[in-house]
Short mmCIF file of C-alpha atoms in Angstrom, two decimals:
data_model
loop_
_atom_site.label_atom_id
_atom_site.label_comp_id
_atom_site.label_asym_id
_atom_site.label_seq_id
_atom_site.Cartn_x
_atom_site.Cartn_y
_atom_site.Cartn_z
CA ILE A 1 146.91 -147.74 -184.95
CA ALA A 2 143.38 -148.71 -184.03
CA VAL A 3 140.76 -150.59 -186.29
CA LEU A 4 137.08 -148.90 -184.33
CA PRO A 5 134.30 -151.45 -184.59
CA PHE A 6 132.35 -151.28 -187.40
CA LYS A 7 128.52 -149.78 -188.02
CA ASN A 8 126.41 -152.05 -189.55
CA ASP A 9 124.22 -149.87 -191.51
CA SER A 10 121.50 -151.98 -192.69
CA LYS A 11 118.35 -152.52 -190.40
CA ASP A 12 118.65 -156.48 -191.18
CA SER A 13 121.47 -157.98 -188.29
CA SER A 14 122.55 -160.79 -190.56
CA ASN A 15 124.15 -157.95 -191.80
CA VAL A 16 125.93 -157.67 -188.75
CA ASP A 17 128.71 -160.44 -189.40
CA ILE A 18 130.24 -160.02 -193.02
CA VAL A 19 130.19 -156.17 -191.89
CA ASN A 20 132.23 -157.44 -188.33
CA GLY A 21 134.27 -159.93 -190.74
CA LEU A 22 135.53 -157.22 -192.74
CA MET A 23 136.67 -155.10 -189.91
CA ASP A 24 138.18 -158.49 -188.19
CA ALA A 25 140.08 -158.88 -192.06
CA ILE A 26 141.08 -155.57 -192.03
CA LEU A 27 142.61 -155.53 -188.64
CA ASN A 28 144.04 -159.03 -188.75
CA ASN A 29 145.74 -157.72 -191.99
CA LEU A 30 147.36 -154.31 -190.39
CA GLN A 31 148.49 -156.79 -187.71
CA LYS A 32 151.12 -158.69 -190.44
CA VAL A 33 153.05 -155.55 -190.80
CA LYS A 34 155.73 -155.54 -188.11
CA ASP A 35 156.34 -151.31 -188.41
CA LEU A 36 152.67 -151.20 -186.50
CA ARG A 37 151.93 -151.39 -183.52
CA VAL A 38 148.56 -152.29 -184.02
CA ILE A 39 145.61 -152.51 -181.12
CA SER A 40 143.81 -155.76 -180.50
CA ARG A 41 139.87 -156.09 -181.33
CA THR A 42 138.98 -156.66 -177.59
CA SER A 43 140.72 -153.05 -176.79
CA VAL A 44 138.44 -151.53 -179.63
CA GLU A 45 135.01 -153.58 -178.86
CA GLN A 46 134.99 -151.21 -175.64
CA TYR A 47 134.25 -148.19 -178.29
CA ARG A 48 131.21 -149.66 -180.44
CA ASN A 49 128.53 -147.90 -179.21
CA SER A 50 130.76 -144.87 -177.26
CA ASP A 51 130.36 -141.02 -177.50
CA LYS A 52 133.28 -140.64 -176.63
CA SER A 53 135.90 -138.20 -178.64
CA VAL A 54 138.77 -139.35 -180.72
CA ALA A 55 140.81 -137.49 -178.71
CA GLU A 56 139.73 -138.74 -176.23
CA ILE A 57 139.80 -142.39 -176.92
CA ALA A 58 143.11 -142.03 -178.33
CA GLU A 59 144.45 -141.49 -175.32
CA GLU A 60 143.06 -143.93 -173.14
CA LEU A 61 144.32 -146.53 -175.91
CA GLY A 62 147.74 -144.46 -177.10
CA VAL A 63 147.38 -144.83 -181.15
CA SER A 64 147.78 -142.05 -183.52
CA TYR A 65 145.83 -143.35 -186.41
CA PHE A 66 142.21 -145.08 -186.71
CA VAL A 67 140.46 -146.83 -189.60
CA GLU A 68 136.24 -146.11 -189.29
CA GLY A 69 134.12 -147.96 -190.93
CA SER A 70 130.51 -149.29 -192.10
CA GLY A 71 128.65 -150.53 -194.23
CA GLN A 72 125.86 -153.06 -195.11
CA LYS A 73 125.30 -155.87 -197.51
CA LEU A 74 122.21 -154.88 -200.47
CA GLY A 75 121.61 -158.62 -202.25
CA ASN A 76 125.09 -160.03 -203.83
CA GLN A 77 126.17 -156.05 -203.42
CA ILE A 78 128.64 -154.89 -200.90
CA LEU A 79 128.68 -150.83 -199.96
CA LEU A 80 131.98 -149.94 -197.55
CA ASN A 81 132.99 -146.68 -196.45
CA VAL A 82 136.27 -147.10 -195.17
CA GLN A 83 137.94 -143.50 -193.58
CA LEU A 84 141.83 -143.28 -191.71
CA ILE A 85 141.94 -140.49 -189.41
CA GLU A 86 144.69 -139.03 -187.61
CA ALA A 87 144.20 -138.89 -184.24
CA SER A 88 146.07 -135.66 -183.50
CA SER A 89 144.15 -133.32 -185.27
CA ASP A 90 141.01 -134.95 -186.25
CA LYS A 91 141.56 -135.35 -189.92
CA HIS A 92 141.08 -137.52 -192.29
CA LEU A 93 144.20 -138.58 -194.17
CA TRP A 94 142.27 -141.00 -196.68
CA ALA A 95 138.47 -142.13 -197.32
CA GLU A 96 137.16 -144.48 -199.52
CA GLN A 97 134.00 -145.68 -200.84
CA TYR A 98 133.56 -148.86 -202.25
CA ASP A 99 130.29 -150.66 -204.47
CA ARG A 100 131.43 -154.01 -205.63
CA GLU A 101 129.88 -157.22 -205.84
CA LEU A 102 129.85 -159.73 -202.39
CA ASN A 103 132.72 -161.63 -204.19
CA ASP A 104 134.98 -159.38 -203.92
CA ILE A 105 134.59 -158.58 -200.36
CA PHE A 106 138.83 -159.72 -200.55
CA GLU A 107 139.91 -157.24 -202.77
CA ILE A 108 137.94 -154.73 -200.53
CA GLN A 109 139.94 -155.97 -197.63
CA LYS A 110 143.10 -156.22 -199.46
CA GLU A 111 143.06 -153.08 -201.30
CA VAL A 112 142.00 -151.01 -197.67
CA ALA A 113 145.54 -152.93 -195.67
CA SER A 114 147.85 -151.38 -198.83
CA LYS A 115 145.82 -147.80 -198.75
CA ILE A 116 146.37 -147.46 -194.75
CA VAL A 117 149.30 -148.76 -194.67
CA GLU A 118 150.92 -145.92 -197.84
CA GLN A 119 148.63 -143.70 -195.87
CA VAL A 120 150.83 -143.95 -191.97
CA GLU A 121 154.25 -144.55 -193.93
CA VAL A 122 155.09 -147.28 -192.61
CA LYS A 123 157.72 -149.92 -194.13
CA ILE A 124 156.06 -153.16 -195.59
CA THR A 125 158.30 -155.80 -196.32
CA PRO A 126 157.34 -157.97 -199.91
CA GLU A 127 156.25 -161.12 -197.84
CA GLU A 128 154.49 -158.88 -195.23
CA LEU A 129 152.25 -157.92 -198.65
CA LYS A 130 152.68 -161.50 -199.76
CA ARG A 131 150.33 -162.46 -196.95
CA ILE A 132 148.28 -159.38 -197.03
CA GLU A 133 147.36 -159.99 -200.78
CA GLU A 134 146.26 -164.65 -199.48
CA ILE A 135 142.48 -164.91 -199.93
CA PRO A 136 141.58 -167.49 -197.85
CA THR A 137 138.31 -168.97 -199.81
CA ASP A 138 137.10 -168.63 -202.50
CA ASP A 139 133.73 -169.37 -201.79
CA ILE A 140 131.57 -166.66 -200.06
CA VAL A 141 128.89 -168.66 -198.80
CA ALA A 142 131.68 -170.97 -196.89
CA TYR A 143 133.24 -167.52 -195.36
CA ASP A 144 129.90 -166.30 -194.10
CA PHE A 145 129.80 -169.63 -192.58
CA PHE A 146 133.45 -168.66 -191.26
CA LEU A 147 132.73 -165.37 -189.86
CA GLN A 148 129.43 -166.18 -188.18
CA GLY A 149 131.82 -169.13 -186.82
CA LEU A 150 134.61 -167.27 -185.42
CA GLU A 151 131.70 -165.08 -183.18
CA TYR A 152 131.06 -168.43 -181.40
CA LEU A 153 134.95 -169.32 -180.94
CA TYR A 154 135.73 -165.62 -179.78
CA ASP A 155 132.97 -165.91 -176.65
CA PRO A 156 134.17 -165.53 -173.40
CA THR A 157 132.60 -167.47 -171.40
CA GLY A 158 133.45 -170.56 -174.09
CA GLY A 159 130.14 -172.10 -173.54
CA SER A 160 129.05 -171.54 -177.63
CA LEU A 161 132.47 -173.82 -178.75
CA ASP A 162 130.24 -176.32 -180.34
CA SER A 163 128.29 -174.10 -182.49
CA ALA A 164 131.50 -172.59 -183.75
CA ILE A 165 132.46 -176.14 -184.19
CA LEU A 166 129.14 -176.80 -186.27
CA LEU A 167 129.57 -173.62 -188.42
CA PHE A 168 133.31 -174.26 -188.91
CA SER A 169 131.98 -178.09 -190.42
CA HIS A 170 129.46 -175.78 -192.66
CA ALA A 171 131.91 -173.98 -194.22
CA ILE A 172 134.74 -176.75 -194.85
CA GLU A 173 131.84 -178.58 -196.72
CA LYS A 174 131.43 -175.87 -198.95
CA ASP A 175 134.86 -175.39 -199.07
CA GLU A 176 136.78 -178.57 -199.35
CA ASP A 177 140.52 -176.20 -198.90
CA PHE A 178 139.69 -174.06 -196.56
CA ALA A 179 142.95 -173.48 -194.01
CA ARG A 180 141.55 -171.13 -191.81
CA ALA A 181 138.27 -173.32 -190.77
CA TYR A 182 140.39 -176.30 -190.46
CA ALA A 183 141.96 -174.21 -188.27
CA SER A 184 139.62 -172.35 -185.90
CA THR A 185 138.08 -175.84 -185.38
CA ALA A 186 141.36 -177.24 -184.19
CA MET A 187 141.10 -174.07 -182.12
CA ALA A 188 137.71 -174.74 -180.53
CA TYR A 189 138.42 -178.35 -179.83
CA TYR A 190 141.32 -177.79 -177.81
CA TYR A 191 138.85 -175.25 -175.92
CA LEU A 192 136.68 -177.72 -175.04
CA ASP A 193 138.98 -180.12 -173.64
CA LEU A 194 141.27 -176.78 -171.96
CA PHE A 195 140.20 -178.08 -168.34
CA GLN A 196 139.91 -181.52 -168.48
CA ALA A 197 141.42 -183.92 -166.30
CA GLN A 198 140.60 -186.51 -169.33
CA LYS A 199 140.78 -184.78 -172.36
CA GLN A 200 138.67 -186.56 -175.37
CA PHE A 201 139.69 -184.59 -178.00
CA ILE A 202 143.69 -184.88 -178.59
CA ASP A 203 142.92 -186.32 -181.60
CA GLU A 204 140.37 -184.08 -183.34
CA THR A 205 142.68 -181.43 -182.64
CA GLU A 206 145.19 -182.75 -183.81
CA LYS A 207 143.55 -183.43 -186.87
CA PHE A 208 142.81 -180.31 -187.39
CA ALA A 209 146.13 -178.50 -187.38
CA GLU A 210 147.69 -180.64 -189.85
CA ARG A 211 145.30 -180.64 -192.35
CA ALA A 212 144.93 -176.36 -191.90
CA TYR A 213 148.85 -177.26 -191.84
CA LEU A 214 149.24 -178.88 -194.72
CA LEU A 215 146.81 -176.11 -196.78
CA GLU A 216 148.75 -173.26 -195.61
CA PRO A 217 151.94 -173.70 -193.66
CA GLN A 218 152.86 -169.99 -193.67
CA SER A 219 149.55 -168.83 -191.98
CA PRO A 220 149.54 -167.45 -188.69
CA GLN A 221 145.71 -169.51 -188.01
CA SER A 222 147.73 -172.71 -189.23
CA LEU A 223 150.57 -172.16 -186.83
CA VAL A 224 148.51 -171.86 -183.86
CA ALA A 225 146.57 -174.30 -184.68
CA LYS A 226 149.48 -176.53 -184.31
CA ALA A 227 150.84 -175.80 -181.76
CA PHE A 228 147.50 -176.25 -180.13
CA SER A 229 148.19 -179.77 -181.46
CA TYR A 230 151.51 -180.02 -179.60
CA MET A 231 150.40 -178.68 -176.80
CA ALA A 232 147.60 -180.35 -176.09
CA LYS A 233 149.90 -183.99 -176.08
CA LYS A 234 151.96 -181.85 -173.64
CA GLU A 235 154.77 -181.69 -176.06
CA TYR A 236 155.42 -178.28 -175.21
CA GLU A 237 159.03 -177.69 -176.53
CA THR A 238 158.30 -178.42 -180.13
CA ALA A 239 154.60 -176.21 -179.57
CA VAL A 240 156.35 -173.11 -179.23
CA THR A 241 158.12 -173.43 -181.75
CA TYR A 242 155.63 -172.70 -184.23
CA PHE A 243 153.48 -170.29 -181.57
CA GLU A 244 156.83 -168.23 -182.34
CA LYS A 245 156.84 -168.70 -186.62
CA ALA A 246 153.31 -167.76 -185.93
CA LEU A 247 154.45 -164.20 -183.79
CA GLU A 248 157.06 -163.73 -186.44
CA TYR A 249 153.67 -163.88 -189.35
CA HIS A 250 151.76 -162.14 -186.97
CA PRO A 251 153.22 -159.58 -184.97
CA ASN A 252 150.60 -157.60 -183.51
CA SER A 253 148.66 -160.66 -182.96
CA ALA A 254 147.34 -159.96 -179.41
CA PHE A 255 146.59 -163.65 -178.98
CA VAL A 256 150.11 -164.75 -179.61
CA LEU A 257 151.59 -162.30 -177.76
CA ASN A 258 149.23 -162.75 -174.06
CA PHE A 259 149.43 -166.78 -174.98
CA LEU A 260 153.38 -166.74 -175.43
CA SER A 261 153.09 -165.23 -171.89
CA ASP A 262 151.55 -167.10 -170.49
CA PHE A 263 153.44 -169.58 -172.04
CA TYR A 264 156.31 -169.39 -170.54
CA THR A 265 154.87 -168.96 -166.87
CA ASN A 266 153.30 -171.85 -167.28
CA TYR A 267 154.63 -174.60 -169.68
CA ILE A 268 158.10 -173.69 -170.22
CA PRO A 269 158.92 -170.73 -167.35
CA ASN A 270 161.15 -168.17 -168.51
CA THR A 271 161.12 -165.33 -166.51
CA GLU A 272 162.48 -162.58 -169.10
CA LYS A 273 159.95 -163.94 -171.71
CA TYR A 274 157.79 -163.71 -169.59
CA LEU A 275 158.26 -160.01 -168.41
CA GLU A 276 158.82 -159.15 -172.36
CA PHE A 277 155.91 -160.99 -173.98
CA SER A 278 153.59 -159.36 -171.04
CA LEU A 279 154.58 -155.98 -171.63
CA ARG A 280 154.79 -157.03 -175.69
CA GLY A 281 151.06 -157.83 -175.06
CA LEU A 282 150.33 -154.68 -173.33
CA GLN A 283 151.46 -152.25 -176.79
CA VAL A 284 148.99 -153.67 -178.30
CA ASP A 285 145.77 -155.03 -176.03
CA LYS A 286 144.70 -151.95 -173.54
CA GLY A 287 141.91 -153.71 -172.39
CA SER A 288 138.03 -154.26 -172.69
CA ASN A 289 135.15 -152.50 -171.25
CA ASP A 290 135.21 -156.11 -168.98
CA SER A 291 136.93 -154.66 -166.02
CA THR A 292 137.18 -158.24 -165.42
CA VAL A 293 139.72 -158.61 -168.21
CA SER A 294 141.36 -155.63 -167.55
CA SER A 295 142.01 -156.29 -164.10
CA TYR A 296 144.06 -159.89 -165.03
CA LEU A 297 145.46 -157.98 -167.87
CA TYR A 298 147.23 -156.56 -164.83
CA LEU A 299 147.54 -158.78 -162.86
CA HIS A 300 149.40 -160.92 -165.12
CA LEU A 301 151.69 -158.23 -166.05
CA SER A 302 152.50 -157.77 -162.09
CA ASN A 303 152.83 -162.11 -161.69
CA ALA A 304 155.34 -160.95 -164.71
CA PHE A 305 157.24 -158.02 -162.96
CA ILE A 306 157.60 -159.81 -159.43
CA GLN A 307 159.26 -162.53 -161.09
CA ALA A 308 162.05 -160.98 -162.85
CA GLY A 309 162.82 -158.75 -159.41
CA PHE A 310 161.05 -155.43 -160.55
CA ILE A 311 159.38 -154.74 -156.69
CA GLU A 312 157.99 -151.21 -157.82
CA GLU A 313 156.27 -151.78 -160.71
CA ALA A 314 154.98 -155.12 -159.86
CA LEU A 315 152.94 -153.29 -156.85
CA LYS A 316 151.82 -150.67 -159.63
CA TYR A 317 150.27 -152.74 -161.58
CA ALA A 318 148.85 -155.27 -158.50
CA ASN A 319 147.52 -151.84 -157.03
CA ARG A 320 145.91 -151.21 -160.87
CA SER A 321 144.57 -154.86 -161.47
CA LEU A 322 142.83 -154.30 -158.26
CA ALA A 323 141.23 -150.47 -159.05
CA TYR A 324 139.76 -152.79 -162.09
CA ASN A 325 138.81 -155.03 -159.49
CA PRO A 326 138.36 -154.91 -156.13
CA GLN A 327 137.38 -158.52 -155.95
CA ASN A 328 140.48 -159.93 -157.93
CA ILE A 329 141.37 -162.21 -155.22
CA TYR A 330 144.74 -163.97 -157.37
CA SER A 331 145.45 -159.99 -157.63
CA HIS A 332 145.64 -159.78 -153.25
CA TYR A 333 147.37 -162.07 -152.86
CA VAL A 334 150.04 -161.65 -155.62
CA LYS A 335 150.45 -157.87 -154.23
CA VAL A 336 150.84 -159.46 -150.14
CA TYR A 337 154.04 -161.60 -151.53
CA ILE A 338 155.41 -158.23 -153.31
CA GLU A 339 155.18 -157.08 -150.04
CA TYR A 340 156.87 -160.14 -148.65
CA ALA A 341 159.59 -159.88 -151.57
CA GLU A 342 159.46 -156.00 -149.88
CA SER A 343 159.14 -156.73 -146.29
CA LYS A 344 160.31 -160.17 -145.67
CA ASP A 345 158.02 -160.76 -142.36
CA MET A 346 156.43 -163.61 -142.93
CA GLU A 347 153.80 -163.07 -139.98
CA VAL A 348 152.21 -160.06 -141.55
CA THR A 349 152.45 -161.73 -144.84
CA LYS A 350 150.16 -164.78 -143.15
CA ASP A 351 147.98 -161.93 -140.95
CA LYS A 352 147.21 -160.59 -144.56
CA LEU A 353 146.44 -163.52 -146.70
CA ILE A 354 144.06 -165.09 -143.26
CA GLU A 355 142.06 -161.77 -145.15
CA VAL A 356 141.97 -162.91 -148.65
CA TYR A 357 140.99 -165.96 -147.60
CA LYS A 358 138.15 -164.51 -145.68
CA MET A 359 136.94 -163.25 -148.87
CA ASP A 360 136.02 -166.41 -150.31
CA THR A 361 136.88 -169.33 -147.86
CA THR A 362 136.29 -171.73 -150.52
CA ARG A 363 138.93 -171.13 -152.37
CA LEU A 364 142.09 -173.99 -153.15
CA ASP A 365 144.48 -171.48 -154.06
CA VAL A 366 143.99 -169.20 -151.35
CA ILE A 367 143.68 -172.54 -148.98
CA GLN A 368 146.95 -173.60 -150.04
CA GLU A 369 148.90 -169.98 -149.83
CA VAL A 370 147.38 -169.65 -145.90
CA ALA A 371 148.88 -173.46 -145.60
CA LYS A 372 152.25 -172.47 -146.44
CA SER A 373 152.97 -168.58 -144.97
CA TYR A 374 151.47 -171.16 -141.57
CA TYR A 375 153.93 -174.03 -142.72
CA SER A 376 157.11 -171.51 -143.03
CA LEU A 377 156.22 -170.40 -139.87
CA GLY A 378 156.80 -173.31 -138.58
CA ASP A 379 152.90 -173.68 -136.58
CA TYR A 380 152.52 -177.12 -138.48
CA GLU A 381 149.16 -177.35 -136.84
CA SER A 382 147.09 -174.26 -138.58
CA ALA A 383 149.17 -175.79 -142.00
CA TYR A 384 147.51 -178.81 -140.92
CA TYR A 385 143.88 -177.62 -140.73
CA TYR A 386 144.05 -175.42 -144.16
CA TYR A 387 145.94 -178.71 -145.91
CA ARG A 388 143.26 -180.74 -144.55
CA LYS A 389 140.82 -178.65 -146.86
CA LEU A 390 143.31 -179.10 -149.87
CA VAL A 391 143.80 -182.90 -149.26
CA ASP A 392 139.84 -183.83 -149.09
CA ALA A 393 139.49 -181.49 -152.03
CA ARG A 394 141.95 -182.86 -153.94
CA GLU A 395 140.88 -186.29 -153.25
CA ALA A 396 136.66 -185.41 -153.45
CA TYR A 397 136.94 -184.25 -156.87
CA ASP A 398 139.62 -185.71 -158.08
CA LEU A 399 141.45 -182.46 -158.92
CA TYR A 400 145.03 -182.34 -159.69
CA LEU A 401 146.15 -179.39 -157.85
CA PHE A 402 149.01 -178.26 -156.23
CA VAL A 403 151.28 -181.09 -156.74
CA HIS A 404 154.40 -178.85 -156.42
CA GLU A 405 153.82 -178.09 -153.03
CA ASN A 406 153.56 -182.02 -152.19
CA ALA A 407 156.63 -181.71 -150.21
CA LYS A 408 155.55 -179.36 -147.43
CA ILE A 409 151.92 -180.78 -147.02
CA ALA A 410 153.88 -184.10 -146.82
CA TRP A 411 156.23 -182.78 -144.40
CA THR A 412 153.36 -180.48 -142.15
CA PHE A 413 151.35 -184.31 -141.88
CA ARG A 414 154.82 -185.62 -140.91
CA GLU A 415 155.46 -183.54 -138.40
CA LEU A 416 151.69 -183.91 -136.84
CA GLY A 417 152.49 -188.14 -136.87
CA TYR A 418 150.38 -188.63 -140.07
CA GLU A 419 153.58 -191.00 -141.48
CA GLU A 420 151.41 -193.04 -144.17
CA GLU A 421 149.65 -189.69 -145.57
CA ALA A 422 152.81 -188.18 -145.48
CA GLN A 423 154.37 -190.72 -147.69
CA GLU A 424 151.93 -190.61 -150.47
CA LEU A 425 152.36 -186.91 -150.77
CA LEU A 426 155.85 -187.13 -151.45
CA ASP A 427 155.38 -190.49 -153.63
CA GLU A 428 152.99 -188.50 -155.89
CA TYR A 429 155.63 -185.43 -155.23
CA LEU A 430 158.40 -187.84 -156.54
CA ILE A 431 156.35 -188.49 -160.13
CA TYR A 432 155.43 -184.99 -160.41
CA CYS A 433 159.43 -184.02 -159.80
CA GLU A 434 160.56 -186.61 -162.45
CA ASN A 435 158.07 -185.94 -165.31
CA ASP A 436 158.11 -182.17 -165.06
CA GLN A 437 159.37 -180.78 -167.98
CA SER A 438 160.60 -176.75 -167.24
CA LEU A 439 164.32 -175.39 -166.16
CA TYR A 440 163.23 -175.76 -162.26
CA GLN A 441 163.09 -179.87 -162.80
CA PRO A 442 166.55 -180.86 -161.54
CA LEU A 443 165.09 -177.72 -158.48
CA LEU A 444 162.53 -179.82 -157.72
CA MET A 445 164.33 -183.29 -157.13
CA SER A 446 166.89 -181.40 -155.47
CA GLY A 447 164.41 -180.77 -152.80
CA TYR A 448 163.24 -184.30 -152.67
CA TYR A 449 166.09 -185.29 -152.20
CA SER A 450 166.40 -182.80 -148.83
CA TYR A 451 163.43 -184.62 -147.84
CA ILE A 452 164.80 -187.98 -147.09
CA ARG A 453 167.82 -186.68 -145.94
CA GLU A 454 170.26 -187.84 -148.88
CA ASP A 455 172.11 -184.25 -148.66
CA GLU A 456 174.68 -185.83 -151.92
CA LYS A 457 171.82 -186.09 -154.22
CA ALA A 458 170.19 -183.33 -152.97
CA LEU A 459 173.23 -181.07 -153.52
CA GLU A 460 174.26 -182.58 -157.03
CA TYR A 461 170.37 -181.76 -158.48
CA LEU A 462 170.76 -178.49 -156.77
CA LYS A 463 174.70 -177.96 -158.81
CA GLU A 464 172.37 -178.87 -161.76
CA PHE A 465 170.00 -176.00 -161.43
CA SER A 466 172.18 -173.57 -160.50
CA LYS A 467 173.29 -173.70 -165.02
CA ALA A 468 170.05 -172.36 -165.42
CA ASP A 469 169.33 -168.79 -166.67
CA SER A 470 165.81 -167.11 -166.51
CA TYR A 471 165.02 -168.47 -163.08
CA HIS A 472 162.29 -166.36 -161.27
CA MET A 473 163.01 -163.92 -158.00
CA TRP A 474 161.62 -166.68 -155.54
CA THR A 475 164.04 -169.09 -156.10
CA LEU A 476 166.29 -166.93 -154.00
CA TYR A 477 164.25 -167.39 -151.22
CA LEU A 478 165.63 -171.41 -150.34
CA ALA A 479 167.48 -171.02 -147.93
CA ASP A 480 163.55 -170.40 -146.00
CA GLU A 481 162.81 -173.48 -146.98
CA THR A 482 161.85 -176.01 -144.56
CA TYR A 483 162.41 -179.35 -145.54
CA MET A 484 165.57 -178.02 -147.31
CA LYS A 485 166.74 -177.48 -144.09
CA SER A 486 169.16 -180.69 -144.39
CA ILE A 487 171.69 -178.86 -146.72
CA ILE A 488 171.28 -175.10 -146.29
CA SER A 489 173.94 -175.47 -143.74
CA ARG A 490 176.25 -176.75 -146.26
CA PRO A 491 178.81 -174.79 -147.58
CA GLU A 492 178.25 -175.91 -150.80
CA PHE A 493 174.88 -174.51 -150.57
CA LYS A 494 175.89 -171.74 -149.71
CA GLU A 495 178.13 -171.00 -152.16
CA ILE A 496 175.20 -172.17 -154.78
CA MET A 497 172.94 -169.75 -153.13
CA LYS A 498 175.67 -166.31 -153.73
CA ASP A 499 176.12 -167.51 -156.75
CA LEU A 500 172.21 -168.04 -158.47
CA GLU A 501 171.50 -164.79 -156.76
CA ASP A 502 174.06 -162.48 -158.24
CA ARG A 503 173.64 -163.75 -161.73
CA PHE A 504 169.74 -163.19 -161.17
CA TRP A 505 170.66 -159.19 -160.16
CA LYS A 506 173.19 -159.13 -162.89
CA ARG A 507 170.43 -160.76 -165.28
CA HIS A 508 167.91 -158.73 -163.80
CA GLU A 509 169.76 -155.42 -164.53
CA LEU A 510 170.98 -156.72 -168.48
CA THR A 511 166.71 -156.97 -168.22
CA ARG A 512 165.87 -153.79 -167.36
CA LYS A 513 168.09 -151.97 -169.94
CA ARG A 514 167.19 -153.98 -172.54
CA LEU A 515 163.58 -153.20 -171.82
CA VAL A 516 163.86 -149.86 -171.58
CA LYS A 517 165.81 -149.88 -174.75
CA GLU A 518 163.17 -151.49 -176.80
CA GLY A 519 160.15 -148.67 -175.44
CA LEU A 520 158.81 -151.86 -172.83
CA ILE A 521 159.58 -149.91 -169.76
CA GLU A 522 160.40 -146.19 -169.27
#
């Protein structure tokens, strides 16, 4: 089911927030029903001023039903027209016109969601019904401030977060028990800090998240805010419990699904969950009219597929990502590595990476990928040329990037006689390894000890890692890793690698069968 953007029937632009708020609230209420698959707001926004037919939109979004609406605020009255349409026949299954006082807005939201669920004949549990019937605030002025703040919070540029926080503060002044306003404030503070080396708003994120959680501990918004407060403190294991609880209460939330997908590749890597949440996210988030957003959506899925060993599917979605945005450099070099997984030809891979580098010679991620390809080929002078660019940029701009690659960089520097700098890079690598919280930590430590030729310790850590599950496919390429060459010829290494490979492909097949059974892949 898709809730299409509601139309503002008034010439007064100040009505837009109320109309969008009604649409958003009805969408949120439907997303609480596990038996429904509800398309995300970002996916339907592209149809706000579209002249496409119902049948065309239905095919693009893959839906059976649409909700359409229009409304306006006249003084203290809210006028709303809502209808439910069956996509296959363009038949109106249900329609209602509401002429109520503004204070009845929450009753309208509940009624609409309940009527729609009734018409499409899905199962709704008593718990889901209870969550739909919850009212966020009794103060309509507070709600208006909150809706205005949400529009700024949704701004994809992230440049309006201060405005969002100010409006949420006005909402809280009107209703000191408005949990969603506290939760949204916590989220805004988290985003303000997201890409900063020095975090400034950890205390604010925690304070507002805690208040939201105390007021409404079962609200999806409170749970996400609480998760963010732990993310800010890098307490990832605790954070994920709140995200998963939020998904339990809000099973159609594209935001939570996509965040979990990102979480399981960047914070607590888990290849199987990364792919599962990427696929589930795609079911409800079909992209938008912004080709860049759609391109990154498919890139994410392509990367998830290749990590899980689905080479054909990974290539399919990498190409789809590039079809949306041919300038998406991430997709270009992910595609290069997908092709490497088929060919195992690093010389060809290196040439392709150089072509990607020529698209933008300032991209540090591409610079390190090109350097890595030369390192893998044993061409240390060429590798040094590119690694030097990366290391100098990290120092100049105080960046903490690609530290997990420092063993390769240190090896390259050492090969060319830069012993002191190589040791500094290796020392930084060790600190990174010791603080890593992922399942790959023993593998990283194995690499460190292999580098310094303490082979027994290296094998000990590798044996520890071999007990892990849900590691990604690139783990199987350890035998090609130069700085681990001191243990590669050892029988124990070969035995461990054979076990890792056998278990990976066995798990790959089990994952395929499960995803087919759940309708996530064909």
